[in-house]
PDB file of C-alpha atoms and ligand atoms in Angstrom:
ATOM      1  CA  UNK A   1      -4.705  52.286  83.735  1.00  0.00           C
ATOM      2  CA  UNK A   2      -4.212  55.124  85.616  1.00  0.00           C
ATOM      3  CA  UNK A   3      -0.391  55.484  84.548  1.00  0.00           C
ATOM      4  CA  UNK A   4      -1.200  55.066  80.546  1.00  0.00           C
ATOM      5  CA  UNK A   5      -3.372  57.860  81.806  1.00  0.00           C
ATOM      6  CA  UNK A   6      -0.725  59.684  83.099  1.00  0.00           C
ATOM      7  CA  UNK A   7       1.440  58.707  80.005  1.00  0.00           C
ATOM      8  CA  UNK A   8      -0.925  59.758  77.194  1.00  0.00           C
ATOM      9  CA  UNK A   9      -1.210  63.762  79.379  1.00  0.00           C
ATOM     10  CA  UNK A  10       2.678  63.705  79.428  1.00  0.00           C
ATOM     11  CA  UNK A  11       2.429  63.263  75.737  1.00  0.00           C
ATOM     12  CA  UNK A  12      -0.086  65.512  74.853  1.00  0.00           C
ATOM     13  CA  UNK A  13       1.918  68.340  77.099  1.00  0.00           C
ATOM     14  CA  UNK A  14       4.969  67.572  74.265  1.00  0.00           C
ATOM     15  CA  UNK A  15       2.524  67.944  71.892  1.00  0.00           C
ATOM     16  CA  UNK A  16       1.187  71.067  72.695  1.00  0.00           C
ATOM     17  CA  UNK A  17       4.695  72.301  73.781  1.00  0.00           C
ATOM     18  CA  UNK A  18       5.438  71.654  70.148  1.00  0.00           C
ATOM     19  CA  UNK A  19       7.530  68.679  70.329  1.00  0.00           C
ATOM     20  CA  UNK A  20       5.976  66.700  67.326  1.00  0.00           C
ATOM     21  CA  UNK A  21       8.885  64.607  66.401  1.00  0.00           C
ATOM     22  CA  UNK A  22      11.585  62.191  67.569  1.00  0.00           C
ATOM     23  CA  UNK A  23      14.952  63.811  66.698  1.00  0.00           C
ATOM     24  CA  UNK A  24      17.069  60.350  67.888  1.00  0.00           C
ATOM     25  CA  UNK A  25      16.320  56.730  67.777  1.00  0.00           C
ATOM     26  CA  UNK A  26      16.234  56.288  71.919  1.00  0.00           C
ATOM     27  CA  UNK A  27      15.192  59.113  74.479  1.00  0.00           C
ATOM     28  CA  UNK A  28      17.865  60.968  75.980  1.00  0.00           C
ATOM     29  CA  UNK A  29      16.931  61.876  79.507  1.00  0.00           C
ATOM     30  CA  UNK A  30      18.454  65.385  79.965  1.00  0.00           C
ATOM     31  CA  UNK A  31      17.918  65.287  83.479  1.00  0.00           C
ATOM     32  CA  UNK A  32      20.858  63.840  83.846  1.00  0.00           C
ATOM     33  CA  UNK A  33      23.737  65.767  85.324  1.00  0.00           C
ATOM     34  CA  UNK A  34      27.030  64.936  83.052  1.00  0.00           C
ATOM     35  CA  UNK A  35      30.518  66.406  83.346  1.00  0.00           C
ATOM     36  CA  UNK A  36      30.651  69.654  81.709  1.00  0.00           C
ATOM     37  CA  UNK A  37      33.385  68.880  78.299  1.00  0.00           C
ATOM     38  CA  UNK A  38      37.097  69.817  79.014  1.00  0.00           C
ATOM     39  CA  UNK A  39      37.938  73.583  79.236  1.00  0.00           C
ATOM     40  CA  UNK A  40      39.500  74.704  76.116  1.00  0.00           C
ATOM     41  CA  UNK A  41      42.840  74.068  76.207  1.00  0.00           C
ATOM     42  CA  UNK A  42      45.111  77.039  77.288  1.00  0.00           C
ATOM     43  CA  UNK A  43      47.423  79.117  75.002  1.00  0.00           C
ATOM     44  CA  UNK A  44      51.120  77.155  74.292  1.00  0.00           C
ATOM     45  CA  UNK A  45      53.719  78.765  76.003  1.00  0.00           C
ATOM     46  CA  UNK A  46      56.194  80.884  74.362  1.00  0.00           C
ATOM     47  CA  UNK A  47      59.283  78.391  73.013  1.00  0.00           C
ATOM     48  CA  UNK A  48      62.902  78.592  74.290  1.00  0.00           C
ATOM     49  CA  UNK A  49      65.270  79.968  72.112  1.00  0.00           C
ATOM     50  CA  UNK A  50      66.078  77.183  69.535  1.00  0.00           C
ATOM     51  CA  UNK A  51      63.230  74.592  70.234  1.00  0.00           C
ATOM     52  CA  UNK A  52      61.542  73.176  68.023  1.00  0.00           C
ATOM     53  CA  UNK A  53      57.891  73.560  66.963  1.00  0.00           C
ATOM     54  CA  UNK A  54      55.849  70.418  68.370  1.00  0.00           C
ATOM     55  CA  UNK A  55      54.414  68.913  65.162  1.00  0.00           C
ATOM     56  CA  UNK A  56      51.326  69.592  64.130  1.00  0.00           C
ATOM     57  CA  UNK A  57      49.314  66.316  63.976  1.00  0.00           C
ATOM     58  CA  UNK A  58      47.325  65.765  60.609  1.00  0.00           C
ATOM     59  CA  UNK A  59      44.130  66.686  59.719  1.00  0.00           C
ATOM     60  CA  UNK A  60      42.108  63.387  60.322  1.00  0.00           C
ATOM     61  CA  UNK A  61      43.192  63.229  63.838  1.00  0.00           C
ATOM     62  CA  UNK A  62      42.187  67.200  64.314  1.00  0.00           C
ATOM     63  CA  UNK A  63      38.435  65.697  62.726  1.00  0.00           C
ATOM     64  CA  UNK A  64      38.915  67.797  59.282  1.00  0.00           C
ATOM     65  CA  UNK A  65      38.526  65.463  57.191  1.00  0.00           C
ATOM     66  CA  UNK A  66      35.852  62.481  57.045  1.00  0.00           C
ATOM     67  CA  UNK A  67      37.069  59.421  57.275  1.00  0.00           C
ATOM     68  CA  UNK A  68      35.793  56.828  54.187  1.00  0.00           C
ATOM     69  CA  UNK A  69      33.669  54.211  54.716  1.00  0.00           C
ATOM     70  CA  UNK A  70      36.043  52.007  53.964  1.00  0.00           C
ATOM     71  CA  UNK A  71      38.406  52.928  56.699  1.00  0.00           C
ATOM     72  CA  UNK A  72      35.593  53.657  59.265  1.00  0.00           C
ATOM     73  CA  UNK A  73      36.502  53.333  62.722  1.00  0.00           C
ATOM     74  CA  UNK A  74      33.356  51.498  63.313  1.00  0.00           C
ATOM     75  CA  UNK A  75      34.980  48.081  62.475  1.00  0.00           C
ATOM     76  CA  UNK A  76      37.011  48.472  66.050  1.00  0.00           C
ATOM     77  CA  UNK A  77      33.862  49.009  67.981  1.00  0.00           C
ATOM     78  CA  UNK A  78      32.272  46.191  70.030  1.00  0.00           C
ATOM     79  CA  UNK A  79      29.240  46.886  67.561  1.00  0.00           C
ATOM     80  CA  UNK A  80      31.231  46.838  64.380  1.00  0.00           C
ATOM     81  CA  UNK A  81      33.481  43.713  65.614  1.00  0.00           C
ATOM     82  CA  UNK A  82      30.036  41.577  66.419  1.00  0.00           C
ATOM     83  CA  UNK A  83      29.078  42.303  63.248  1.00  0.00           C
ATOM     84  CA  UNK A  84      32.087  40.994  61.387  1.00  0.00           C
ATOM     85  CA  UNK A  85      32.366  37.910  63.606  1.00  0.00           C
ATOM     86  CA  UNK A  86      27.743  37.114  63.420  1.00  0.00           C
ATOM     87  CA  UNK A  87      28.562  37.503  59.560  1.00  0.00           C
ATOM     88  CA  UNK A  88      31.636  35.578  59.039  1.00  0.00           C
ATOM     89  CA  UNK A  89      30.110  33.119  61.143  1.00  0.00           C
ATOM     90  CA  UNK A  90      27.137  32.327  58.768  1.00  0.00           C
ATOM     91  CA  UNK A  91      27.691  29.689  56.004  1.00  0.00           C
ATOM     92  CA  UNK A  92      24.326  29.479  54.794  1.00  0.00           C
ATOM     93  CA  UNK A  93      21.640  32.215  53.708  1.00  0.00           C
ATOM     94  CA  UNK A  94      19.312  30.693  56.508  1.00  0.00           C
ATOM     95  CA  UNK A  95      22.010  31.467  59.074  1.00  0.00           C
ATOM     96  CA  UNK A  96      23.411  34.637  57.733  1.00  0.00           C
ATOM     97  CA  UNK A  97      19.825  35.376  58.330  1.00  0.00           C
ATOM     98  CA  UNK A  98      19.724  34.202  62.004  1.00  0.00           C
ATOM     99  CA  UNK A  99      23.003  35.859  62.625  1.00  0.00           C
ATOM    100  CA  UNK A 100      21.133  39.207  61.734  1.00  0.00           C
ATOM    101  CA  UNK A 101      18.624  38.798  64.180  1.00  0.00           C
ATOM    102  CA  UNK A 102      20.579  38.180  66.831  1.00  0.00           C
ATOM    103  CA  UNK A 103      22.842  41.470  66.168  1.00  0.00           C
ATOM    104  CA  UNK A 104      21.832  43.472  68.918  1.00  0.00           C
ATOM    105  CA  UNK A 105      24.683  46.398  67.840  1.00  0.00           C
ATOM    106  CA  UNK A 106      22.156  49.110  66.283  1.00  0.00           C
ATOM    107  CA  UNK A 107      19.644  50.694  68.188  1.00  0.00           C
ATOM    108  CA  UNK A 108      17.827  50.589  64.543  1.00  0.00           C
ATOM    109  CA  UNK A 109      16.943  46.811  65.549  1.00  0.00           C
ATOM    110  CA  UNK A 110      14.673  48.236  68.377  1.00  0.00           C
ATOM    111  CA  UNK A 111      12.667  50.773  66.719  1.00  0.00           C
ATOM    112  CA  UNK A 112      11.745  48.276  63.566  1.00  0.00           C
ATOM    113  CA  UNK A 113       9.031  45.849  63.622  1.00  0.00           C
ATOM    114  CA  UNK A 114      10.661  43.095  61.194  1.00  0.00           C
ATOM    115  CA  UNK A 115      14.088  42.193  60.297  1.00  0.00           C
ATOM    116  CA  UNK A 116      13.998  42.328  56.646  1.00  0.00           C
ATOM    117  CA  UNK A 117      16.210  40.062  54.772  1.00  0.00           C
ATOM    118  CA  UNK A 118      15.624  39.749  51.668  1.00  0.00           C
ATOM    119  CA  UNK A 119      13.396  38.377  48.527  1.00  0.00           C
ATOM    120  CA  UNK A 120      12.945  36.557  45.242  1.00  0.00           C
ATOM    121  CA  UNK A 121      15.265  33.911  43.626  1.00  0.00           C
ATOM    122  CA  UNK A 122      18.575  33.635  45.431  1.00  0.00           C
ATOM    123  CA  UNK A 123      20.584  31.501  43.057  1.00  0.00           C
ATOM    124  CA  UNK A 124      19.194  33.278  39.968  1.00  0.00           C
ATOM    125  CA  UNK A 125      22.700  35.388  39.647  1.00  0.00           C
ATOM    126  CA  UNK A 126      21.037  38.475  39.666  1.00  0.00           C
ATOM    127  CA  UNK A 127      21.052  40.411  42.799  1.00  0.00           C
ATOM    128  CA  UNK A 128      19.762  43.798  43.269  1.00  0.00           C
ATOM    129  CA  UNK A 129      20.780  46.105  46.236  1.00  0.00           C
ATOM    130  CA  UNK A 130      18.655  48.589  47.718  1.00  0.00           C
ATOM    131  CA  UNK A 131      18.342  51.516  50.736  1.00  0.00           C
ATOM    132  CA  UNK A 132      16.369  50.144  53.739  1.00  0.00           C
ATOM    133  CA  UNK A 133      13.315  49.414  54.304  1.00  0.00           C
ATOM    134  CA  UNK A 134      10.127  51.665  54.420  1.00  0.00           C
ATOM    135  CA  UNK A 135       6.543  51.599  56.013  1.00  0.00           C
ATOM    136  CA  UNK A 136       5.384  48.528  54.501  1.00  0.00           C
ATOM    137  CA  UNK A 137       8.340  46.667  54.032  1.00  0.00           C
ATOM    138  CA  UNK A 138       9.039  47.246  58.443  1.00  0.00           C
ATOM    139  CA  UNK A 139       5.534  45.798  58.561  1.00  0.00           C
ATOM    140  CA  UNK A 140       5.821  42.687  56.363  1.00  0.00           C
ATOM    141  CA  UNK A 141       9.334  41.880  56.466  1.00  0.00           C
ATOM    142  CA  UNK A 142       9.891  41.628  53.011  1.00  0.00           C
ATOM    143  CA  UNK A 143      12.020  44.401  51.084  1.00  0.00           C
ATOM    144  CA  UNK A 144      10.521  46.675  48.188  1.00  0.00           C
ATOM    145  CA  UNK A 145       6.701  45.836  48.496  1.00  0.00           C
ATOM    146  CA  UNK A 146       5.435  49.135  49.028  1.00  0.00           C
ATOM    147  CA  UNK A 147       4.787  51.900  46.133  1.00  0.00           C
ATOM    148  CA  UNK A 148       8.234  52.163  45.104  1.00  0.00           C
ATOM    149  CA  UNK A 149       8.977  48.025  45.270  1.00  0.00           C
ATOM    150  CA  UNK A 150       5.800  48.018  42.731  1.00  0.00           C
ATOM    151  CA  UNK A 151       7.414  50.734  40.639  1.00  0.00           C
ATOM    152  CA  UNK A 152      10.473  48.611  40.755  1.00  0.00           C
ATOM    153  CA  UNK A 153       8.607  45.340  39.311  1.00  0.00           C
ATOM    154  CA  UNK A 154       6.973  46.915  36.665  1.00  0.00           C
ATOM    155  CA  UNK A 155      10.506  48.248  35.544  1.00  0.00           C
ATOM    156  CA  UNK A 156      12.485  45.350  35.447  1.00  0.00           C
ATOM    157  CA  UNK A 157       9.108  43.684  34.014  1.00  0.00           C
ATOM    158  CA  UNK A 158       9.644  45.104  30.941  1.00  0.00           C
ATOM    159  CA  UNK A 159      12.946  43.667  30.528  1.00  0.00           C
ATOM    160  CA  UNK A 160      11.161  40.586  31.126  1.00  0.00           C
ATOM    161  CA  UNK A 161      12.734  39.976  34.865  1.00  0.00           C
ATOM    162  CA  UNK A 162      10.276  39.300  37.738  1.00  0.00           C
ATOM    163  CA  UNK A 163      11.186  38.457  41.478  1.00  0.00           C
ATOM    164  CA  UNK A 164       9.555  35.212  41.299  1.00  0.00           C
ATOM    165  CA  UNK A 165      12.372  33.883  38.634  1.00  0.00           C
ATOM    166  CA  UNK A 166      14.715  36.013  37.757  1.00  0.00           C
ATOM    167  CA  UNK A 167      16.137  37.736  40.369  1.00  0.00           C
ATOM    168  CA  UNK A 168      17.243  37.984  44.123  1.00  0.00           C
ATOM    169  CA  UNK A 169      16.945  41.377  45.934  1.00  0.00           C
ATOM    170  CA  UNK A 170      18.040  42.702  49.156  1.00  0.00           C
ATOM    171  CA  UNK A 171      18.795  45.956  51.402  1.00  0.00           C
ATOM    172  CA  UNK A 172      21.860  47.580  52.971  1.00  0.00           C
ATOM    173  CA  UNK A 173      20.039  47.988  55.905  1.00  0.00           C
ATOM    174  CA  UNK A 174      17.733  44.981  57.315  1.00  0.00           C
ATOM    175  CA  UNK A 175      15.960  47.601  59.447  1.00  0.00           C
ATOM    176  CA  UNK A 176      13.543  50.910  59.064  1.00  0.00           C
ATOM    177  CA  UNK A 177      15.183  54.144  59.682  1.00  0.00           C
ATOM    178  CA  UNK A 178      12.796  55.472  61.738  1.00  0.00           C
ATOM    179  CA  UNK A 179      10.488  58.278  59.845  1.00  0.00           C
ATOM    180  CA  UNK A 180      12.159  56.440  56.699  1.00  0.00           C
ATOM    181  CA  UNK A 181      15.493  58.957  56.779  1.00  0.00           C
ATOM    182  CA  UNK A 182      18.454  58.241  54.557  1.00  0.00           C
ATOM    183  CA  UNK A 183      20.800  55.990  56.673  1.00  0.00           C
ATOM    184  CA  UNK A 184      24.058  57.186  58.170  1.00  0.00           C
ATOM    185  CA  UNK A 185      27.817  56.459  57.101  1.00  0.00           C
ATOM    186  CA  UNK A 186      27.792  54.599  60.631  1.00  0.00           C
ATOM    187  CA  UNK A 187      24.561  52.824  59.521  1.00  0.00           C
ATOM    188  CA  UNK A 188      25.924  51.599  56.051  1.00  0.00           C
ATOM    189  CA  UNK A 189      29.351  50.793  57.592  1.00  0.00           C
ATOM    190  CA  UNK A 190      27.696  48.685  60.370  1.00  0.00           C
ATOM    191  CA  UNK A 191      25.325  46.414  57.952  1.00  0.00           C
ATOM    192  CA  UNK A 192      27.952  46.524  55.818  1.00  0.00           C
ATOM    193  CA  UNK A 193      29.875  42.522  56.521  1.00  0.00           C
ATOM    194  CA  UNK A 194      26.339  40.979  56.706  1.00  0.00           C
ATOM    195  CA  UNK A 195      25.634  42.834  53.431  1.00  0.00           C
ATOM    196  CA  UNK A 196      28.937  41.334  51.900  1.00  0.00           C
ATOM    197  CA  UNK A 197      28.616  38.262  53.452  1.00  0.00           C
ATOM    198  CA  UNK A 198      24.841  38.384  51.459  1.00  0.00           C
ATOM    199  CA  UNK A 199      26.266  38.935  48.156  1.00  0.00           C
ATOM    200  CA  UNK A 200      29.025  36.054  48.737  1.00  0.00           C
ATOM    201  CA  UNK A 201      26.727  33.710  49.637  1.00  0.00           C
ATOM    202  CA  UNK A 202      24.097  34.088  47.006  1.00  0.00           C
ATOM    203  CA  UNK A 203      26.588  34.104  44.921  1.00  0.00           C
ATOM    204  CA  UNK A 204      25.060  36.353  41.735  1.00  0.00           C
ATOM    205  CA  UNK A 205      27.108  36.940  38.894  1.00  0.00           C
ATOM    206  CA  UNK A 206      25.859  40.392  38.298  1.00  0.00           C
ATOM    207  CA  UNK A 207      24.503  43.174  40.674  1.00  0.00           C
ATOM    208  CA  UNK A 208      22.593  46.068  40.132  1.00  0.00           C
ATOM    209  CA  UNK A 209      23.178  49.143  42.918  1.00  0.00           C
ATOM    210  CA  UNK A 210      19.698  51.231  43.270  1.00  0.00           C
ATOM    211  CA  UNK A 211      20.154  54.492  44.399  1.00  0.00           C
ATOM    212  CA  UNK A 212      22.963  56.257  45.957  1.00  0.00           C
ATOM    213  CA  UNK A 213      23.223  54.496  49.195  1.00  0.00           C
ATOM    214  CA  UNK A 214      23.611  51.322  48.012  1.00  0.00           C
ATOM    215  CA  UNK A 215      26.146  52.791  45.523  1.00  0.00           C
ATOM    216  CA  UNK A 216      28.070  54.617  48.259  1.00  0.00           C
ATOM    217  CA  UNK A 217      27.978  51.772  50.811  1.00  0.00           C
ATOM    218  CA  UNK A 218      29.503  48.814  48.342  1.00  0.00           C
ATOM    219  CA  UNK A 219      32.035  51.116  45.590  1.00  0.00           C
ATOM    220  CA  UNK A 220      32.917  52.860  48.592  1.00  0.00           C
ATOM    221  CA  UNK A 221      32.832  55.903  46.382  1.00  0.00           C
ATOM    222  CA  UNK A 222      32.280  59.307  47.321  1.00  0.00           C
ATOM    223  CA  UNK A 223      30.808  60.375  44.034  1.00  0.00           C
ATOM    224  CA  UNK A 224      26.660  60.907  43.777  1.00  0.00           C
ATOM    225  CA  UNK A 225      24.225  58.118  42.044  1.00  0.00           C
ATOM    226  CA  UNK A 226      23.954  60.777  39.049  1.00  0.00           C
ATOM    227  CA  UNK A 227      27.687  60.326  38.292  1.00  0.00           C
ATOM    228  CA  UNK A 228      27.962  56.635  39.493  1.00  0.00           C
ATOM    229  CA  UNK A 229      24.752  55.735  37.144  1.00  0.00           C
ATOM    230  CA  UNK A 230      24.507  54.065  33.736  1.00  0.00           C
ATOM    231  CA  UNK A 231      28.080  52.177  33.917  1.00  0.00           C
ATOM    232  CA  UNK A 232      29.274  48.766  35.295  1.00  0.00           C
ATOM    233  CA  UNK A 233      31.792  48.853  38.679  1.00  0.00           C
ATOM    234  CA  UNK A 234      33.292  46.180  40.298  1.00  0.00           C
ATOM    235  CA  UNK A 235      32.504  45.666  43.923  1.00  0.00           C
ATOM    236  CA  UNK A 236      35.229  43.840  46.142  1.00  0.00           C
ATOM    237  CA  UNK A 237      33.752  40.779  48.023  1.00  0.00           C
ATOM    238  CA  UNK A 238      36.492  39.524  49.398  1.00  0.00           C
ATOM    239  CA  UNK A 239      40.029  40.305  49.226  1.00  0.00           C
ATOM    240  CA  UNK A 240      40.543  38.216  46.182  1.00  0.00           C
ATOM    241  CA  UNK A 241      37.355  38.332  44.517  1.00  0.00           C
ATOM    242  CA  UNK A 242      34.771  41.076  42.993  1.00  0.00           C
ATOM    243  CA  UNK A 243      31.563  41.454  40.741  1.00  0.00           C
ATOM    244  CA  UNK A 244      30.352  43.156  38.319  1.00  0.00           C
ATOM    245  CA  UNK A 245      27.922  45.904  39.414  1.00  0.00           C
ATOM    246  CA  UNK A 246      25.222  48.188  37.802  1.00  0.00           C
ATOM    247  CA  UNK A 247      24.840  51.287  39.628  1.00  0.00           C
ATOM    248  CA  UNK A 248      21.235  53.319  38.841  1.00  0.00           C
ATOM    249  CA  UNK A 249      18.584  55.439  40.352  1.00  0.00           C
ATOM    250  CA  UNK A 250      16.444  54.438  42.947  1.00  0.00           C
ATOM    251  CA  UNK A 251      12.628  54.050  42.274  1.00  0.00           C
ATOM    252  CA  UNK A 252      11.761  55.904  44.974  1.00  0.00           C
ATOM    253  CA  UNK A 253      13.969  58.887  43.494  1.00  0.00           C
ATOM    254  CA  UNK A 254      11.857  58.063  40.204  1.00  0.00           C
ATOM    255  CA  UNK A 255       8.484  58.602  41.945  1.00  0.00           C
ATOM    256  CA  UNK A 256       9.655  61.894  43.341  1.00  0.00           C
ATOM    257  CA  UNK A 257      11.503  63.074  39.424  1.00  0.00           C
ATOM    258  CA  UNK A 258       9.799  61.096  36.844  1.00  0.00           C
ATOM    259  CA  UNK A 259      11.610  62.948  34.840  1.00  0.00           C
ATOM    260  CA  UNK A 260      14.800  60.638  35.472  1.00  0.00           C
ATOM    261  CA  UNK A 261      13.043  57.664  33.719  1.00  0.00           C
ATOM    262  CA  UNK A 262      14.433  57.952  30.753  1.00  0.00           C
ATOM    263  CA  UNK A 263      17.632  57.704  32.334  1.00  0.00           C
ATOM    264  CA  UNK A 264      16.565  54.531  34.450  1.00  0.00           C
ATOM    265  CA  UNK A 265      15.211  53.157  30.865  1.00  0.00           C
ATOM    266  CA  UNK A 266      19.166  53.465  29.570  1.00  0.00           C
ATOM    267  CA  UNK A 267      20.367  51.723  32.540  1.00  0.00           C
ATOM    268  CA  UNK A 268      17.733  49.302  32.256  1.00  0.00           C
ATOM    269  CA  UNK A 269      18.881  48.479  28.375  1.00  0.00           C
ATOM    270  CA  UNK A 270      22.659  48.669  29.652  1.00  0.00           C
ATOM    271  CA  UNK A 271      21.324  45.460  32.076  1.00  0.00           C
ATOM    272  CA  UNK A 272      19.528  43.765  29.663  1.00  0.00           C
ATOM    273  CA  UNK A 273      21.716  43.259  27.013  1.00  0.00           C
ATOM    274  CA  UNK A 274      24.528  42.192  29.349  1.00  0.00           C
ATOM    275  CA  UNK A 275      22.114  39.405  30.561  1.00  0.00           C
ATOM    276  CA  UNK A 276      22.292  38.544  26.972  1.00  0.00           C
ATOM    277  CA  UNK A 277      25.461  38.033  27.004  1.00  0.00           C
ATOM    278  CA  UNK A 278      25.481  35.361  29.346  1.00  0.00           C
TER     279      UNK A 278
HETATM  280  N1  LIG B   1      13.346  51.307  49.440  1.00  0.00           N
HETATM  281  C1  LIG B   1      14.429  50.518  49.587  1.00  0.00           C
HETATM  282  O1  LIG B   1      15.555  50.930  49.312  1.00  0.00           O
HETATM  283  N2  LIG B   1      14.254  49.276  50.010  1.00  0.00           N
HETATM  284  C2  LIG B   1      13.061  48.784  50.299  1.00  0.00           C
HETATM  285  O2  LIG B   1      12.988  47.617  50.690  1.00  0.00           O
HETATM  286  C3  LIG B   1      11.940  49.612  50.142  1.00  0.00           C
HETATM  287  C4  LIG B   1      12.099  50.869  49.711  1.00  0.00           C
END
C-alpha cells in the first residue's frame, strides 16, 4: 500500500513537472551512466605524393539514404529472424496465430492488451489489409470494430459485402501502437512474414490495401495512398507467386476528410465489378 502510495506521488511529480506523455514504448532509466559516443574522428592526413584517394564508401553505408523495406536490415536481427522462422513454421491459420503470440521480438507485444489476428470469412477470397489496431480493437481482440471498423462495414455494405460472408480482414500489425501512432518502417518490416504468411494461407484471390501503411508495407512502394489508390497492384507472396491487390484510403482517413469519399466510392465500384468478374 504504502509503495502504490509512493508510486501514484512519483507520478503526480511528472505530472506537474509537465511530463504528460510517454515518448517510447519502455522507460529508459537515464540514470544510467553509458559510454560517452566515439570522438569525432580526426582530420585525414595529408597524402604522399602520388597516393591514391581512399574511396569514398557509398551513400547507404554513410546513412544518406533510407534503406527500403524490402531490403531492411531487420530480417538479420534476432527479432526479424524469429519472425521469419515462427511464420514459416505455421501451416495452419490456427497456428500462424499461435506463432504470433509467442513472438516475443517487439516491445509492441507488451504494451497491448490483445493480440489481434484477424476477422470474418477466411476462405471467402477476399482479404482486406489494414493499419493496426486502435482502442477498441486492443481491448477486444478483434480488428476494425471501433468507429472507423463501423465506417468500414457500412462501405463495403453497399457493395453488398459483409464480414460475416463475404470477406476476411486483417492488420499489418497484430498489436496497438501505443497512443494509436502510425507504425514504423521497423514495425511494418517486423510483422511483415507473419503478414505474408496470412495472406498465403488464407489464400484470397483478391486483396484490398486500406490506407497507406498497408499499401507501403506489402507493394513495398515508396509512393503515398493518394497516388497508390484507385488501381489494382500485384503483391509478391512468395517468390513465385503474387495477387492481385486494391490499394484505397483508409476509413479512418475518411472520418478525418469526408471529403475523400467520393474517391473511396470509385475504388469501391473498381472492387465491385471485378468481383463480378469472377
Ligand atoms: N484501423 C486499422 O487499421 N485497423 C484496425 O483494426 C482498426 C483501425
Amino acid at each position: 500500500m504504502a509503495e502504490a502510495v509512493a508510486l501514484l506521488a512519483a507520478l503526480r511529480l511528472q505530472l506537474d513537472w509537465g511530463a504528460d506523455e510517454a515518448l517510447a514504448e519502455l522507460p529508459l532509466d537515464r540514470m544510467v551512466v553509458r559510454p560517452l559516443s566515439p570522438p569525432l574522428a580526426a582530420p585525414a592526413p595529408p597524402l604522399p605524393p602520388g597516393a591514391e584517394p581512399p574511396a569514398e564508401r557509398p551513400a547507404a553505408a554513410r546513412g544518406l539514404v533510407r534503406p527500403a523495406l524490402v531490403a531492411s536490415p531487420l530480417a538479420a536481427t534476432p527479432a526479424g529472424q524469429q519472425a521469419a522462422a515462427l511464420a514459416a513454421g505455421a501451416d495452419s491459420l490456427d497456428a500462424l496465430r499461435e506463432a504470433m503470440a509467442c513472438f516475443d521480438g517487439s516491445p509492441l507485444r507488451e504494451t497491448a492488451t490483445n493480440l489481434v489476428f484477424a476477422d470474418g470469412v477466411p476462405d471467402s477470397g477476399l482479404m482486406l489489409v489494414g493499419e493496426a489496431p486502435g482502442a477498441d480493437e486492443d481491448r477486444l481482440g478483434r480488428p476494425f470494430v471501433g468507429v472507423s471498423g463501423r465506417l468500414l462495414d457500412r462501405m463495403l455494405a453497399s457493395i453488398r459485402l459483409s464480414r460475416e460472408r463475404n470477406f476476411y480482414i486483417t492488420n499489418i500489425l497484430p498489436f496497438r501502437p501505443p497512443g494509436n501512432r502510425t507504425p514504423t518502417d521497423a514495425e511494418i518490416a517486423l510483422f511483415l512474414p507473419f503478414v505474408l504468411r496470412h495472406i498465403a494461407l488464407a489464400r484470397p484471390r483478391q486483396l484490398v490495401l486500406l490506407g497507406g501503411v498497408a499499401a507501403k508495407g506489402l507493394l513495398r512502394s515508396k509512393e503515398g495512398i493518394t497516388r497508390l489508390r484507385g488501381r489494382w497492384h500485384q503483391v509478391t507472396i512468395k517468390e513465385d507467386e503474387t495477387l492481385p491487390a486494391l490499394a484505397t484510403l483508409h476509413p479512418a482517413y475518411l472520418l478525418r476528410n469526408p471529403g475523400a469519399k467520393r474517391d473511396a466510392w470509385a475504388d469501391l465500384l473498381l472492387l465491385r465489378s471485378r468481383l463480378a468478374q469472377e
